[in-house]
Amino acid sequence: MDESVEGWHNTVAGGSVEGELEEIRRKKEVLLQEIQQLKDELAEVTLEMENLDFIYDEKNNPVSKHLSIGRKKFNMDPKKGIEYLIEHKLLDNDPEDIASFLFKGEGLNKTAIGDYLGERDDFNVDVLKAFVNLHEFSDTILVQALRQFLWSFRLPGESQKIDRMMQCFAERYFELNPGVFSHKDTCYILSFSIIMLNTSLHNPNVKDKQTVEQFISMNRGIDKGADLPQELLTGLYESIKKEPFKIPEDDGNDLMHTFFNPVKEGWLWKQGTSKLSGRYKSWKRRWFILSDSCLYYFLFTTDKEPKGIIPLENVRVREVPDRSKQNCFELYSDTNEVIKACKTDSEGKVVEGKHNVYRLSASTTEEKDEWIQCLTKKEKRK
């Protein structure tokens, strides 16, 4: 065969093979994307199944409902919250039982925990002691024990409350670590010094930062007149300088006020679209709260933060029929624009909504009518 003809055949064949490989790579990439989307949808379905189990348990078990209400009351007013839980026999009127509830902290605001523990009533002081005794400080250096302790609640601002808390902490640490300090007062004074050092080094409003020499000097003679080892104090200083105390964030007191007295709340089914193809509609059960001209929805009643928020500005409500669900109604934009909603995606990122209609379904006709009535009243107030 002529060399030029043979070369032409090879080029064509080579180009064909490369083209086929490129097409295979493209199809592979598409398949991988679809597989990932299927995994995401399977994860959502699994979550929905768990959600339905949770809903069933809550509906058939009033204890869950009262516990959820009790937590919300505690976050608004700690004393009333504890009283509610005792009244409904979810807590014993016993310092150790209450301390255990606060130590677990599930669904509780850490600022509210700190406020309750800092009260000077004899009963609250007993709860504080029981709470501190739940911490394990054995064979732990003082600064790490403080980090653990101060993460379990948010330290209140009042000096008397802080004093009571640090006294209890020092007694517990001294008891669990014999031989580290000669007296519990040494532990108490040094703990306060460490907290002051943390403020000095890491508060931007403090201009004159404390030096290691100043820290050593201010703690001279605190061990019953004797000095603590210089290497101990230097180690404490360097630890705080390198890593400040992590202070628990105030987890949404303003939101708790919003959600504590809602216009209406309850379970609704919310219609969504399949991520994979968009060809079919899916329905997901969500806990809805109507408050402050916004409709919030959550995965569970105990969640502190909403999964999504639908502002009701320029939004109206209407009853609609649906082939797959009964008792349906819609939120729709009266300007036919996208409703300015937002939600968190599977990675926890906040994303804007892309809908001009939100279709919802209630479990009964009465529930549907109540939701429409409440949402209509919100329309008229705007």
Coordinates of N, CA and C in Angstrom, one line a residue, residues 34 60 72 87 176 217 317 331 347 373 375:
E34 N -24.5 11.3 38.1 CA -25.8 10.7 38.4 C -25.8 9.7 39.6
N60 N -47.3 9.5 69.2 CA -47.9 8.5 70.1 C -47.3 8.5 71.5
K72 N -37.8 24.2 75.5 CA -38.0 25.6 75.0 C -38.3 26.6 76.2
E87 N -43.1 19.1 86.9 CA -44.5 19.0 87.0 C -45.0 17.8 86.1
L176 N -9.8 15.6 93.0 CA -9.5 14.5 92.0 C -8.0 14.5 91.7
S217 N 4.4 37.0 88.5 CA 4.5 38.0 89.6 C 3.2 38.1 90.4
V317 N -51.9 33.0 49.9 CA -52.2 31.6 50.1 C -53.5 31.3 49.4
L331 N -48.5 28.6 48.8 CA -48.0 29.9 49.0 C -47.5 30.4 47.6
E347 N -24.9 20.1 52.4 CA -23.6 20.4 52.9 C -23.6 21.5 54.0
Q373 N -56.2 30.1 57.3 CA -56.8 31.2 58.1 C -55.6 32.0 58.7
L375 N -52.4 32.2 57.8 CA -51.6 32.8 56.8 C -52.3 33.9 56.1

